[in-house]
Every structure is written in structure tokens, then in C-alpha cells.
XYZ file of N, CA and C in Angstrom:
870
model
N 0.852 -1.193 0.000
C 0.000 0.000 0.000
C 0.884 1.238 0.000
N 0.816 2.049 -1.040
C 1.671 3.222 -1.147
C 1.450 4.207 -0.038
N 2.460 5.023 0.178
C 2.391 6.017 1.251
C 1.848 7.328 0.703
N 1.399 8.171 1.601
C 0.850 9.459 1.199
C 1.901 10.372 0.593
N 3.132 9.992 0.712
C 4.189 10.812 0.129
C 4.046 10.936 -1.379
N 3.256 10.018 -1.955
C 3.041 10.064 -3.400
C 2.481 11.412 -3.804
N 1.573 11.937 -2.964
C 0.938 13.211 -3.290
C 1.685 14.397 -2.713
N 2.726 14.134 -1.941
C 3.529 15.212 -1.401
C 2.995 15.792 -0.118
N 1.861 15.329 0.353
C 1.285 15.859 1.587
C 0.315 14.850 2.166
N -0.022 15.028 3.446
C -1.034 14.181 4.069
C -2.373 14.889 3.989
N -3.428 14.108 4.046
C -4.781 14.651 3.949
C -5.535 14.225 5.201
N -5.543 15.090 6.196
C -6.104 14.760 7.498
C -7.511 15.323 7.651
N -8.145 14.940 8.755
C -9.466 15.480 9.070
C -9.416 16.997 9.195
N -8.350 17.490 9.790
C -8.238 18.932 10.013
C -8.032 19.689 8.703
N -7.219 19.159 7.820
C -6.873 19.891 6.598
C -7.898 19.736 5.478
N -8.518 18.549 5.379
C -9.416 18.295 4.254
C -10.804 17.802 4.667
N -11.026 17.593 5.963
C -12.301 17.032 6.414
C -13.504 17.886 6.066
N -13.419 19.181 6.339
C -14.543 20.086 6.077
C -14.848 20.173 4.588
N -13.806 20.197 3.769
C -14.002 20.267 2.319
C -14.709 19.023 1.804
N -14.287 17.868 2.287
C -14.923 16.613 1.881
C -16.386 16.573 2.299
N -16.662 17.014 3.516
C -18.036 17.006 4.021
C -18.934 17.900 3.169
N -18.415 19.067 2.778
C -19.202 19.974 1.929
C -19.417 19.378 0.542
N -18.381 18.757 0.012
C -18.478 18.166 -1.321
C -19.534 17.068 -1.369
N -19.627 16.316 -0.287
C -20.567 15.184 -0.242
C -21.770 15.480 0.649
N -22.122 16.745 0.757
C -23.246 17.126 1.605
C -24.532 16.422 1.182
N -24.750 16.321 -0.142
C -25.973 15.677 -0.624
C -26.010 14.202 -0.245
N -24.840 13.558 -0.213
C -24.788 12.148 0.190
C -25.193 11.980 1.653
N -24.717 12.880 2.500
C -25.068 12.806 3.920
C -26.545 13.116 4.135
N -27.104 14.009 3.320
C -28.534 14.302 3.422
C -29.371 13.092 3.007
N -28.902 12.378 1.982
C -29.602 11.159 1.564
C -29.541 10.108 2.666
N -28.408 10.028 3.356
C -28.296 9.096 4.482
C -29.313 9.424 5.568
N -29.478 10.710 5.855
C -30.465 11.122 6.858
C -31.867 10.728 6.408
N -32.163 10.928 5.122
C -33.472 10.548 4.580
C -33.704 9.044 4.706
N -32.683 8.264 4.386
C -32.794 6.812 4.525
C -33.031 6.419 5.980
N -32.374 7.127 6.901
C -32.580 6.859 8.321
C -34.008 7.125 8.750
N -34.596 8.215 8.240
C -35.992 8.541 8.563
C -36.927 7.471 8.009
N -36.678 7.040 6.775
C -37.495 5.982 6.169
C -37.400 4.702 6.982
N -36.194 4.380 7.443
C -35.991 3.168 8.246
C -36.788 3.235 9.542
N -36.819 4.397 10.179
C -37.595 4.562 11.414
C -39.081 4.357 11.140
N -39.567 4.939 10.049
C -40.984 4.801 9.691
C -41.344 3.344 9.437
N -40.473 2.624 8.739
C -40.733 1.218 8.429
C -40.811 0.365 9.687
N -40.097 0.761 10.727
C -40.140 0.012 11.986
C -41.348 0.374 12.834
N -41.975 1.522 12.540
C -43.135 1.958 13.315
C -44.435 1.394 12.753
N -44.552 1.347 11.424
C -45.806 0.920 10.813
C -46.087 -0.556 11.085
N -47.351 -0.912 11.007
C -47.789 -2.287 11.277
C -47.521 -3.162 10.053
N -46.894 -4.322 10.240
C -46.648 -5.219 9.104
C -47.933 -5.909 8.654
N -47.921 -6.455 7.467
C -49.045 -7.229 6.951
C -49.261 -8.466 7.826
N -50.494 -8.678 8.246
C -50.820 -9.841 9.074
C -51.264 -10.984 8.167
N -50.331 -11.849 7.865
C -50.617 -12.975 6.985
C -51.537 -13.977 7.683
N -52.370 -14.623 6.894
C -53.284 -15.625 7.444
C -52.501 -16.764 8.092
N -52.893 -17.110 9.296
C -52.272 -18.216 10.019
C -53.388 -19.117 10.539
N -53.559 -20.262 9.898
C -54.594 -21.204 10.298
C -54.081 -22.231 11.292
N -55.010 -23.005 11.827
C -54.645 -24.001 12.843
C -53.686 -25.041 12.295
N -53.872 -25.414 11.025
C -53.005 -26.423 10.435
C -51.589 -25.949 10.181
N -51.355 -24.654 10.265
C -50.023 -24.096 10.020
C -49.195 -24.002 11.293
N -49.818 -24.223 12.426
C -49.148 -24.006 13.706
C -48.037 -25.011 14.013
N -48.024 -26.118 13.299
C -46.987 -27.124 13.554
C -45.586 -26.545 13.372
N -45.427 -25.699 12.350
C -44.115 -25.107 12.059
C -43.893 -23.780 12.775
N -44.874 -23.340 13.568
C -44.782 -22.039 14.236
C -44.881 -22.157 15.745
N -44.607 -23.361 16.246
C -44.811 -23.616 17.674
C -43.504 -23.851 18.415
N -42.413 -23.327 17.885
C -41.118 -23.474 18.547
C -41.051 -22.539 19.757
N -40.176 -22.841 20.707
C -40.109 -22.037 21.947
C -39.781 -20.569 21.682
N -40.352 -19.700 22.485
C -40.059 -18.263 22.420
C -38.879 -17.986 23.343
N -37.682 -17.923 22.757
C -36.450 -17.739 23.515
C -35.951 -16.303 23.380
N -35.039 -15.941 24.262
C -34.374 -14.641 24.139
C -33.318 -14.734 23.039
N -32.866 -13.585 22.564
C -31.881 -13.547 21.485
C -30.480 -13.855 21.997
N -29.794 -14.774 21.333
C -28.384 -15.000 21.641
C -27.587 -13.725 21.375
N -27.897 -13.080 20.262
C -27.292 -11.791 19.919
C -28.399 -10.752 19.962
N -28.463 -9.928 21.004
C -29.555 -8.951 21.143
C -29.514 -7.890 20.048
N -30.614 -7.172 19.916
C -30.727 -6.157 18.866
C -29.645 -5.086 18.997
N -29.345 -4.672 20.236
C -28.374 -3.593 20.422
C -26.963 -4.004 20.017
N -26.701 -5.323 19.947
C -25.357 -5.791 19.602
C -25.091 -5.740 18.096
N -26.160 -5.720 17.299
C -25.982 -5.743 15.843
C -25.239 -4.501 15.333
N -25.599 -3.276 15.749
C -24.818 -2.110 15.299
C -23.351 -2.168 15.719
N -23.088 -2.758 16.879
C -21.697 -2.892 17.326
C -20.933 -3.806 16.382
N -21.561 -4.924 16.023
C -20.919 -5.894 15.140
C -20.776 -5.353 13.726
N -21.835 -4.741 13.221
C -21.885 -4.369 11.807
C -21.333 -2.979 11.501
N -21.293 -2.092 12.497
C -20.836 -0.719 12.246
C -19.558 -0.383 13.009
N -19.562 -0.604 14.314
C -18.422 -0.174 15.127
C -17.161 -0.991 14.850
N -17.304 -2.282 14.597
C -16.120 -3.095 14.287
C -15.477 -2.642 12.972
N -16.240 -2.503 11.869
C -15.616 -1.950 10.657
C -15.039 -0.553 10.869
N -15.751 0.282 11.624
C -15.262 1.639 11.884
C -13.920 1.613 12.604
N -13.734 0.662 13.500
C -12.459 0.539 14.209
C -11.320 0.274 13.226
N -11.566 -0.572 12.231
C -10.543 -0.842 11.215
C -10.288 0.397 10.356
N -11.352 1.131 10.027
C -11.174 2.359 9.241
C -10.265 3.340 9.985
N -10.496 3.465 11.293
C -9.710 4.402 12.095
C -8.257 3.950 12.223
N -8.054 2.649 12.312
C -6.687 2.124 12.399
C -5.908 2.485 11.135
N -6.535 2.277 9.981
C -5.857 2.615 8.726
C -5.673 4.124 8.583
N -6.621 4.891 9.138
C -6.470 6.349 9.086
C -5.269 6.791 9.928
N -5.120 6.224 11.111
C -3.988 6.566 11.967
C -2.664 6.173 11.316
N -2.711 5.128 10.503
C -1.503 4.640 9.840
C -1.131 5.513 8.640
N -2.131 5.944 7.862
C -1.854 6.663 6.615
C -2.217 8.144 6.650
N -3.038 8.557 7.606
C -3.491 9.951 7.681
C -4.163 10.383 6.371
N -5.067 9.558 5.895
C -5.767 9.849 4.648
C -7.264 9.956 4.920
N -7.761 11.187 5.001
C -9.166 11.409 5.316
C -10.066 10.982 4.160
N -9.525 10.950 2.943
C -10.317 10.480 1.804
C -10.731 9.026 2.021
N -9.798 8.217 2.472
C -10.088 6.811 2.735
C -11.097 6.674 3.877
N -10.871 7.384 4.961
C -11.760 7.308 6.127
C -13.171 7.769 5.768
N -13.262 8.896 5.094
C -14.574 9.464 4.758
C -15.375 8.539 3.843
N -14.744 8.047 2.790
C -15.468 7.234 1.821
C -15.749 5.830 2.344
N -14.883 5.319 3.209
C -15.171 4.029 3.841
C -16.384 4.149 4.756
N -16.425 5.217 5.552
C -17.559 5.437 6.450
C -18.842 5.691 5.663
N -18.747 6.500 4.617
C -19.916 6.806 3.795
C -20.449 5.539 3.128
N -19.547 4.740 2.579
C -19.958 3.494 1.937
C -20.586 2.520 2.914
N -20.003 2.427 4.111
C -20.541 1.530 5.137
C -21.951 1.947 5.546
N -22.154 3.238 5.796
C -23.466 3.717 6.226
C -24.511 3.556 5.128
N -24.117 3.791 3.886
C -25.045 3.548 2.782
C -25.399 2.066 2.708
N -24.404 1.210 2.870
C -24.648 -0.230 2.855
C -25.638 -0.634 3.942
N -25.442 -0.105 5.145
C -26.306 -0.449 6.267
C -27.730 0.062 6.067
N -27.865 1.325 5.688
C -29.196 1.930 5.609
C -29.988 1.445 4.398
N -29.333 1.274 3.263
C -30.036 0.727 2.100
C -30.496 -0.694 2.396
N -29.623 -1.480 3.019
C -29.999 -2.839 3.408
C -31.159 -2.820 4.390
N -31.102 -1.905 5.365
C -32.173 -1.815 6.350
C -33.509 -1.465 5.721
N -33.504 -0.496 4.806
C -34.746 -0.082 4.146
C -35.315 -1.223 3.304
N -34.463 -1.902 2.547
C -34.929 -3.027 1.729
C -35.462 -4.152 2.611
N -34.710 -4.495 3.647
C -35.105 -5.585 4.537
C -36.437 -5.303 5.217
N -36.569 -4.128 5.805
C -37.789 -3.819 6.555
C -38.982 -3.571 5.642
N -38.739 -3.110 4.426
C -39.831 -2.974 3.458
C -40.410 -4.346 3.124
N -39.524 -5.309 2.909
C -39.975 -6.670 2.613
C -40.652 -7.289 3.830
N -40.071 -7.077 5.014
C -40.679 -7.594 6.245
C -42.131 -7.128 6.375
N -42.338 -5.817 6.224
C -43.672 -5.250 6.401
C -44.636 -5.719 5.319
N -44.132 -5.900 4.103
C -44.998 -6.289 2.991
C -45.362 -7.772 3.024
N -44.420 -8.619 3.425
C -44.647 -10.070 3.409
C -45.408 -10.533 4.647
N -44.990 -10.076 5.823
C -45.671 -10.448 7.060
C -45.593 -11.925 7.395
N -44.456 -12.530 7.163
C -44.306 -13.962 7.448
C -44.182 -14.200 8.950
N -44.938 -15.149 9.505
C -44.856 -15.443 10.944
C -43.516 -16.089 11.304
N -43.022 -15.765 12.478
C -41.783 -16.359 12.967
C -42.035 -17.787 13.449
N -40.975 -18.593 13.559
C -41.147 -19.966 14.052
C -41.738 -20.043 15.462
N -41.596 -18.975 16.254
C -42.137 -18.966 17.618
C -43.449 -18.186 17.701
N -44.148 -18.059 16.567
C -45.346 -17.218 16.500
C -46.442 -17.683 17.461
N -46.594 -18.988 17.633
C -47.666 -19.518 18.490
C -47.601 -18.905 19.883
N -46.408 -18.894 20.471
C -46.272 -18.419 21.853
C -46.337 -16.898 21.942
N -46.104 -16.214 20.848
C -46.318 -14.773 20.802
C -47.815 -14.466 20.776
N -48.506 -15.263 20.003
C -49.941 -15.055 19.815
C -50.754 -15.557 21.013
N -50.332 -16.705 21.550
C -51.054 -17.324 22.670
C -50.088 -17.623 23.817
N -49.714 -16.619 24.583
C -48.747 -16.842 25.673
C -49.248 -17.810 26.738
N -50.562 -17.983 26.834
C -51.112 -18.929 27.806
C -51.204 -20.344 27.249
N -50.818 -20.518 25.981
C -50.823 -21.840 25.369
C -52.175 -22.295 24.860
N -53.191 -21.448 24.949
C -54.547 -21.813 24.514
C -54.851 -21.115 23.193
N -54.836 -21.890 22.118
C -55.041 -21.341 20.786
C -56.511 -21.020 20.535
N -56.745 -19.868 19.923
C -58.101 -19.442 19.576
C -58.102 -19.010 18.112
N -59.067 -19.527 17.336
C -59.157 -19.213 15.918
C -60.550 -18.697 15.585
N -60.599 -17.835 14.591
C -61.881 -17.271 14.171
C -62.778 -18.375 13.618
N -64.004 -18.402 14.064
C -64.923 -19.471 13.665
C -65.305 -19.395 12.192
N -65.145 -18.239 11.565
C -65.526 -18.076 10.161
C -64.317 -18.167 9.232
N -63.297 -17.340 9.492
C -62.121 -17.299 8.608
C -61.081 -18.356 8.951
N -61.069 -18.806 10.187
C -60.067 -19.774 10.619
C -58.735 -19.150 10.961
N -58.652 -17.817 10.916
C -57.410 -17.109 11.234
C -57.230 -17.024 12.751
N -56.000 -16.781 13.167
C -55.707 -16.704 14.598
C -56.380 -15.490 15.227
N -56.715 -15.619 16.485
C -57.228 -14.495 17.281
C -56.304 -14.348 18.484
N -55.228 -13.595 18.273
C -54.168 -13.502 19.279
C -54.632 -12.745 20.518
N -54.085 -13.157 21.656
C -54.381 -12.483 22.925
C -53.111 -12.082 23.666
N -51.982 -12.088 22.950
C -50.713 -11.730 23.580
C -50.449 -10.237 23.531
N -49.255 -9.849 23.964
C -48.850 -8.448 23.933
C -48.782 -7.960 22.487
N -49.339 -6.784 22.243
C -49.452 -6.278 20.873
C -48.095 -6.113 20.196
N -47.114 -5.569 20.914
C -45.790 -5.353 20.321
C -45.087 -6.674 20.024
N -45.317 -7.664 20.878
C -44.723 -8.990 20.669
C -45.352 -9.657 19.451
N -46.654 -9.493 19.303
C -47.352 -10.058 18.143
C -46.891 -9.366 16.862
N -46.781 -8.045 16.923
C -46.323 -7.279 15.760
C -44.964 -7.778 15.288
N -44.053 -7.988 16.216
C -42.721 -8.486 15.874
C -42.794 -9.900 15.318
N -43.839 -10.632 15.693
C -44.001 -12.006 15.226
C -44.313 -12.125 13.751
N -44.748 -11.039 13.115
C -45.049 -11.040 11.687
C -43.888 -10.505 10.849
N -42.695 -10.461 11.422
C -41.538 -9.898 10.711
C -40.410 -10.920 10.554
N -40.750 -12.100 10.107
C -39.741 -13.148 9.998
C -38.883 -13.025 8.741
N -39.510 -12.667 7.618
C -38.799 -12.682 6.329
C -38.546 -11.270 5.816
N -37.252 -10.976 5.483
C -36.024 -11.736 5.736
C -35.440 -11.380 7.098
N -34.342 -12.009 7.459
C -33.713 -11.770 8.757
C -32.960 -10.441 8.769
N -33.381 -9.542 9.653
C -32.711 -8.248 9.777
C -31.342 -8.357 10.416
N -31.225 -9.202 11.446
C -29.918 -9.429 12.070
C -28.894 -9.846 11.009
N -29.319 -10.786 10.149
C -28.401 -11.344 9.159
C -28.070 -10.342 8.067
N -29.089 -9.671 7.542
C -28.834 -8.721 6.449
C -27.950 -7.571 6.917
N -28.195 -7.063 8.118
C -27.369 -5.976 8.650
C -25.938 -6.442 8.908
N -25.800 -7.638 9.447
C -24.455 -8.155 9.731
C -23.650 -8.312 8.453
N -24.280 -8.855 7.418
C -23.573 -9.012 6.144
C -23.335 -7.663 5.470
N -24.258 -6.723 5.644
C -24.074 -5.392 5.052
C -22.826 -4.717 5.602
N -22.577 -4.879 6.895
C -21.414 -4.260 7.516
C -20.145 -5.071 7.381
N -20.242 -6.381 7.632
C -19.042 -7.215 7.668
C -18.572 -7.629 6.280
N -19.493 -7.764 5.329
C -19.068 -8.019 3.950
C -18.354 -6.785 3.392
N -18.851 -5.607 3.749
C -18.162 -4.366 3.367
C -16.754 -4.355 3.957
N -16.629 -4.769 5.209
C -15.313 -4.825 5.853
C -14.396 -5.813 5.139
N -14.931 -6.946 4.690
C -14.117 -7.928 3.967
C -13.574 -7.340 2.669
N -14.426 -6.632 1.934
C -13.969 -5.942 0.728
C -12.857 -4.941 1.074
N -13.078 -4.186 2.138
C -12.129 -3.151 2.556
C -10.772 -3.762 2.902
N -10.793 -4.841 3.668
C -9.547 -5.508 4.049
C -8.852 -6.105 2.833
N -9.634 -6.663 1.913
C -9.053 -7.255 0.707
C -8.270 -6.216 -0.087
N -8.807 -5.003 -0.159
C -8.099 -3.942 -0.867
C -6.875 -3.449 -0.124
N -6.996 -3.329 1.189
C -5.906 -2.751 1.982
C -4.700 -3.681 2.087
N -4.931 -4.974 2.201
C -3.809 -5.899 2.389
C -3.336 -6.499 1.069
N -3.943 -6.101 -0.048
C -3.528 -6.619 -1.347
C -3.795 -8.101 -1.487
N -5.053 -8.497 -1.277
C -5.403 -9.922 -1.301
C -5.052 -10.568 -2.635
N -5.309 -9.853 -3.728
C -5.094 -10.427 -5.058
C -3.794 -9.913 -5.676
N -2.718 -9.988 -4.900
C -1.421 -9.516 -5.398
C -0.639 -10.611 -6.116
N -1.275 -11.753 -6.365
C -0.709 -12.919 -7.081
C 0.430 -13.600 -6.322
N 0.616 -13.255 -5.048
C 1.671 -13.900 -4.261
C 1.175 -15.139 -3.533
N -0.135 -15.310 -3.476
C -0.709 -16.528 -2.920
C -0.595 -16.679 -1.422
N -0.682 -15.591 -0.655
C -0.607 -15.673 0.801
C -1.976 -16.078 1.367
N -2.064 -17.306 1.864
C -3.329 -17.820 2.380
C -3.752 -17.074 3.640
N -2.794 -16.562 4.402
C -3.119 -15.829 5.629
C -3.998 -14.620 5.320
N -3.731 -13.957 4.197
C -4.556 -12.811 3.802
C -5.985 -13.252 3.519
N -6.111 -14.388 2.856
C -7.437 -14.921 2.531
C -8.219 -15.230 3.799
N -7.548 -15.830 4.768
C -8.202 -16.166 6.041
C -8.663 -14.907 6.765
N -7.843 -13.868 6.739
C -8.196 -12.611 7.403
C -9.450 -11.995 6.784
N -9.541 -12.051 5.468
C -10.699 -11.480 4.770
C -11.962 -12.282 5.052
N -11.821 -13.586 5.278
C -12.985 -14.443 5.521
C -13.524 -14.341 6.947
N -12.714 -13.844 7.873
C -13.155 -13.777 9.277
C -14.437 -12.963 9.445
N -14.542 -11.742 8.891
C -15.803 -11.001 9.035
C -16.999 -11.746 8.462
N -16.809 -12.453 7.349
C -17.906 -13.211 6.749
C -18.329 -14.363 7.651
N -17.355 -14.980 8.321
C -17.672 -16.053 9.257
C -18.497 -15.528 10.420
N -18.122 -14.371 10.938
C -18.879 -13.762 12.040
C -20.312 -13.483 11.604
N -20.482 -12.948 10.391
C -21.826 -12.674 9.876
C -22.631 -13.960 9.738
N -21.983 -15.031 9.289
C -22.663 -16.331 9.176
C -23.126 -16.835 10.537
N -22.291 -16.680 11.545
C -22.646 -17.136 12.890
C -23.818 -16.339 13.454
N -23.885 -15.057 13.118
C -25.041 -14.252 13.535
C -26.309 -14.823 12.919
N -26.249 -15.145 11.627
C -27.404 -15.722 10.953
C -27.807 -17.067 11.527
N -26.831 -17.903 11.826
C -27.121 -19.223 12.400
C -27.792 -19.089 13.757
N -27.376 -18.099 14.528
C -27.981 -17.891 15.851
C -29.461 -17.573 15.741
N -29.878 -16.937 14.648
C -31.289 -16.596 14.470
C -32.145 -17.838 14.255
N -31.575 -18.834 13.595
C -32.285 -20.106 13.415
C -32.280 -20.891 14.720
N -31.137 -20.902 15.411
C -31.027 -21.623 16.683
C -31.962 -21.058 17.746
N -32.209 -19.754 17.691
C -33.091 -19.111 18.676
C -34.566 -19.220 18.300
N -34.834 -19.821 17.124
C -36.211 -19.976 16.609
C -36.882 -18.633 16.334
N -36.081 -17.646 15.971
C -36.639 -16.351 15.575
C -36.803 -16.267 14.062
N -36.145 -17.168 13.331
C -36.218 -17.134 11.867
C -36.180 -18.536 11.280
N -36.805 -18.661 10.110
C -36.658 -19.854 9.282
C -35.341 -19.727 8.512
N -34.808 -20.861 8.051
C -33.504 -20.801 7.381
C -33.578 -19.976 6.099
N -34.734 -19.975 5.431
C -34.874 -19.171 4.213
C -34.810 -17.674 4.518
N -35.262 -17.281 5.713
C -35.154 -15.874 6.122
C -33.690 -15.462 6.219
N -32.908 -16.334 6.823
C -31.485 -16.049 7.040
C -30.723 -16.030 5.715
N -31.018 -17.003 4.861
C -30.341 -17.064 3.557
C -30.624 -15.805 2.742
N -31.882 -15.392 2.711
C -32.253 -14.197 1.950
C -31.625 -12.946 2.556
N -31.598 -12.864 3.881
C -30.969 -11.725 4.546
C -29.491 -11.629 4.218
N -28.808 -12.779 4.209
C -27.383 -12.798 3.873
C -27.160 -12.344 2.433
N -28.041 -12.774 1.545
C -27.922 -12.403 0.133
C -28.120 -10.898 -0.058
N -29.143 -10.351 0.589
C -29.411 -8.911 0.480
C -28.224 -8.102 1.007
N -27.762 -8.439 2.206
C -26.659 -7.702 2.813
C -25.380 -7.775 2.003
N -25.074 -8.961 1.469
C -23.839 -9.143 0.703
C -23.862 -8.363 -0.607
N -24.995 -8.422 -1.307
C -25.101 -7.729 -2.594
C -25.013 -6.212 -2.403
N -25.753 -5.691 -1.430
C -25.738 -4.243 -1.192
C -24.353 -3.785 -0.733
N -23.711 -4.557 0.140
C -22.368 -4.205 0.611
C -21.376 -4.151 -0.545
N -21.470 -5.109 -1.453
C -20.555 -5.156 -2.599
C -20.758 -3.956 -3.513
N -22.028 -3.629 -3.785
C -22.324 -2.482 -4.646
C -21.829 -1.183 -4.010
N -22.095 -1.024 -2.719
C -21.696 0.211 -2.031
C -20.182 0.339 -1.944
N -19.485 -0.760 -1.720
C -18.023 -0.689 -1.670
C -17.463 -0.263 -3.019
N -17.949 -0.902 -4.089
C -17.417 -0.614 -5.420
C -17.856 0.751 -5.935
N -18.817 1.357 -5.282
C -19.194 2.732 -5.611
C -18.084 3.713 -5.220
N -17.353 3.379 -4.165
C -16.338 4.290 -3.626
C -14.902 3.796 -3.804
N -14.712 2.496 -4.015
C -13.369 1.919 -4.113
C -13.247 1.056 -5.368
N -12.035 0.941 -5.930
C -11.816 0.023 -7.053
C -11.877 -1.428 -6.573
N -11.946 -2.364 -7.523
C -11.843 -3.776 -7.170
C -10.494 -4.016 -6.482
N -10.453 -4.886 -5.478
C -9.198 -5.118 -4.749
C -8.042 -5.592 -5.618
N -8.336 -6.248 -6.753
C -7.238 -6.739 -7.592
C -6.623 -5.632 -8.447
N -7.262 -4.472 -8.477
C -6.750 -3.339 -9.259
C -5.474 -2.802 -8.624
N -4.612 -2.212 -9.425
C -3.351 -1.682 -8.894
C -3.586 -0.566 -7.882
N -4.714 0.134 -8.013
C -5.085 1.174 -7.046
C -6.181 0.698 -6.098
N -6.278 -0.608 -5.927
C -7.352 -1.172 -5.114
C -7.262 -0.856 -3.638
N -6.162 -0.266 -3.207
C -5.970 0.037 -1.774
C -6.598 1.361 -1.349
N -7.051 2.193 -2.310
C -7.564 3.514 -1.952
C -8.861 3.836 -2.665
N -9.587 4.850 -2.203
C -10.859 5.233 -2.823
C -10.657 5.945 -4.158
N -11.686 5.897 -5.003
C -11.631 6.589 -6.295
C -11.324 8.074 -6.104
N -11.946 8.677 -5.097
C -11.813 10.122 -4.887
C -10.368 10.534 -4.612
N -9.612 9.661 -3.954
C -8.223 9.981 -3.634
C -7.393 10.115 -4.907
N -7.564 9.172 -5.822
C -6.784 9.198 -7.063
C -7.276 10.301 -7.998
N -8.565 10.603 -7.933
C -9.089 11.724 -8.708
C -8.488 13.037 -8.215
N -8.370 13.162 -6.893
C -7.773 14.361 -6.302
C -6.308 14.490 -6.721
N -5.570 13.373 -6.705
C -4.163 13.405 -7.118
C -4.031 13.843 -8.568
N -4.909 13.308 -9.417
C -4.855 13.649 -10.838
C -5.138 15.130 -11.055
N -6.150 15.637 -10.365
C -6.508 17.051 -10.518
C -5.413 17.966 -9.984
N -4.746 17.544 -8.903
C -3.684 18.373 -8.328
C -2.469 18.441 -9.249
N -2.314 17.415 -10.098
C -1.200 17.432 -11.053
C -1.568 18.178 -12.331
N -2.839 18.047 -12.730
C -3.287 18.671 -13.975
C -3.373 20.184 -13.832
N -3.832 20.665 -12.661
C -4.025 22.107 -12.457
C -2.740 22.907 -12.666
N -1.610 22.518 -12.036
C -0.362 23.268 -12.282
C 0.080 23.197 -13.739
N -0.149 22.039 -14.360
C 0.252 21.888 -15.759
C -0.534 22.844 -16.649
N -1.843 22.971 -16.369
C -2.669 23.906 -17.135
C -2.221 25.346 -16.902
N -1.904 25.649 -15.647
C -1.456 27.006 -15.317
C -0.164 27.339 -16.056
N 0.750 26.372 -16.107
C 2.012 26.595 -16.814
C 1.780 26.787 -18.309
N 0.818 26.000 -18.844
C 0.507 26.115 -20.273
C -0.041 27.497 -20.603
N -0.966 27.974 -19.751
C -1.537 29.308 -19.963
C -0.475 30.394 -19.849
N 0.447 30.219 -18.895
C 1.525 31.197 -18.713
C 2.425 31.242 -19.936
N 2.744 30.047 -20.454
C 3.596 29.974 -21.640
C 2.928 30.635 -22.839
N 1.600 30.401 -22.965
C 0.878 31.006 -24.085
C 0.867 32.530 -23.969
N 0.654 33.012 -22.742
C 0.634 34.462 -22.524
C 1.990 35.072 -22.845
N 3.044 34.361 -22.472
C 4.403 34.845 -22.744
C 4.673 34.888 -24.237
N 4.220 33.814 -24.931
C 4.421 33.757 -26.378
C 3.666 34.877 -27.081
N 2.416 35.117 -26.603
C 1.620 36.189 -27.205
C 2.280 37.547 -26.977
N 2.845 37.719 -25.779
C 3.513 38.984 -25.468
C 4.748 39.177 -26.321
N 5.478 38.096 -26.535
C 6.686 38.184 -27.340
C 6.369 38.479 -28.807
N 5.160 38.099 -29.218
C 4.792 38.307 -30.625
C 4.681 39.780 -30.962
N 4.439 40.611 -29.949
C 4.291 42.047 -30.187
C 5.596 42.805 -29.979
N 6.638 42.103 -29.557
C 7.916 42.767 -29.294
C 8.678 42.963 -30.601
């Protein structure tokens, strides 16, 4: 990974942070909008899919607590990648890398969240532990005409029971940790043709953690395996798109840095060259009248 000496100067938060923030102000505003949409999607009532008595066989698993609680997901998917971003920033003092890594990560998380929760609300698939959410006393009651459930449990618990597909824990974990895997692959030169297996193992660690988060959702009976698989697919695809929006492919010769960094270097070299060209032309024009 080349040093910042290539550009002749370092680009720190103090020297270039404000300029970058202004340049990408619209991106940060879109992030805020996505955050508002995500909040709304979590507030509205999901579709209550028909659940008949004959369907309860697959929805009668125990109502357990989460192995990985909701508050732990942002730590796993956001703070852990952010820690790596900061480590590389302290090493290289390149605010372009820090800014675009953070921006890409947040876009990955929020776009994944909006897609996941939109599908959750629209599909309304019951969780494997839906029976005990609906009937905490164990006494099932069904409508005599429609045959649909007539729940008597806590309203918020029942509402959450209709949000099985896809898995939010899994999609968020893959959105953050798959992005981190891409980031590490670029920083350590995974595809440098030297064949270092240790680099490959390092890149796979975040993906393994994301997989274990998904497996815990099935083990806790909060999700069907198809929920977890779909969540992993959504998170991985969005993370890949968001990473490649800001960074080259890791196998590229410039795969260690963001597009914006190399664009800035190019512009900083072109500007003096243009100025010199204009000066030379002005001098030539002046000499023509002598």
C-alpha cells in the first residue's frame, strides 16, 4: 500500500475534512433521509398474513431470548468496521479513505435496512415462535368463520411475530461485515498474485462472524432458514455495490484507496500543468508584439 508521500502531503481530518463534508453534503442528506425511512418502516404495522390451525406445527417453537440482542448488531456491523477504518487512518493519515469508507458503510447499512424492513412489512411472514407470541397462555383461539388466529398476547410482541422474512440481524451483519471484507481485501492486497493464504483467512473472518449471527437466528427460533439465507444475500449484494461505488476492485493496482483519492491526485497534477501552459501562451503572445 503506497504512502501518502506520493501526493507530497497528508490529507487529514483537520486539513481536508470540512471540504470533503461539503463536497458530499448531498450524500449525507440522503443518508439522513434513509434513516428517517428506516424509522418509519419500523413503526408501521406489518401485513398480518393468514395463520390457520393447520399451520401451527411449524410455528410452535419455543419463544427464547436472542443469543445476539438487537443492540449488539450495530456494534458488530458498524463499530467493528469503523475501528478498522480508524486504524488505517492513523496509519496513513488519509481522510479520503476514512470518509469514503464510512460513507460506503453507512449507505450499505441503511439501504440494506430499508430493503429488509420494506420486505418484512410487505410479506408479514410469521416467525417460528409465532404460536407463543400469539397465545402466551398456550390456549389457541381461531376465528370461527375465517379460521385465522385471534391472538391475545402483547401487541408489540405479536407485531414483531409477523416480521420473519427476511432476517434483519443477518442482512445488517452481512451489510457491515461483507463491506469490511472488501475493505480488508483492498488494503492488504489480497489479489497480489503472491498466494498468501493468511490474507485470505483474514478477509474471511468477518464473513464467518456474519454467518454465525445468521445461524444464531435459526437456533433461537426467531427465523426460518430461508429468512437467514435471503438476509445474507441482500446484505452481501448491497455491501458489494456500495463498496465498489467508492473503491476500485481489490485486484486493481489502485485497489488500496478510494476513487476520490486518485481523482484528487490527478486534478492536483493537472491544475499546475494547465497554469504553466496558460503562462507559456501568454508569454508567447507577449513576445509576438515585441
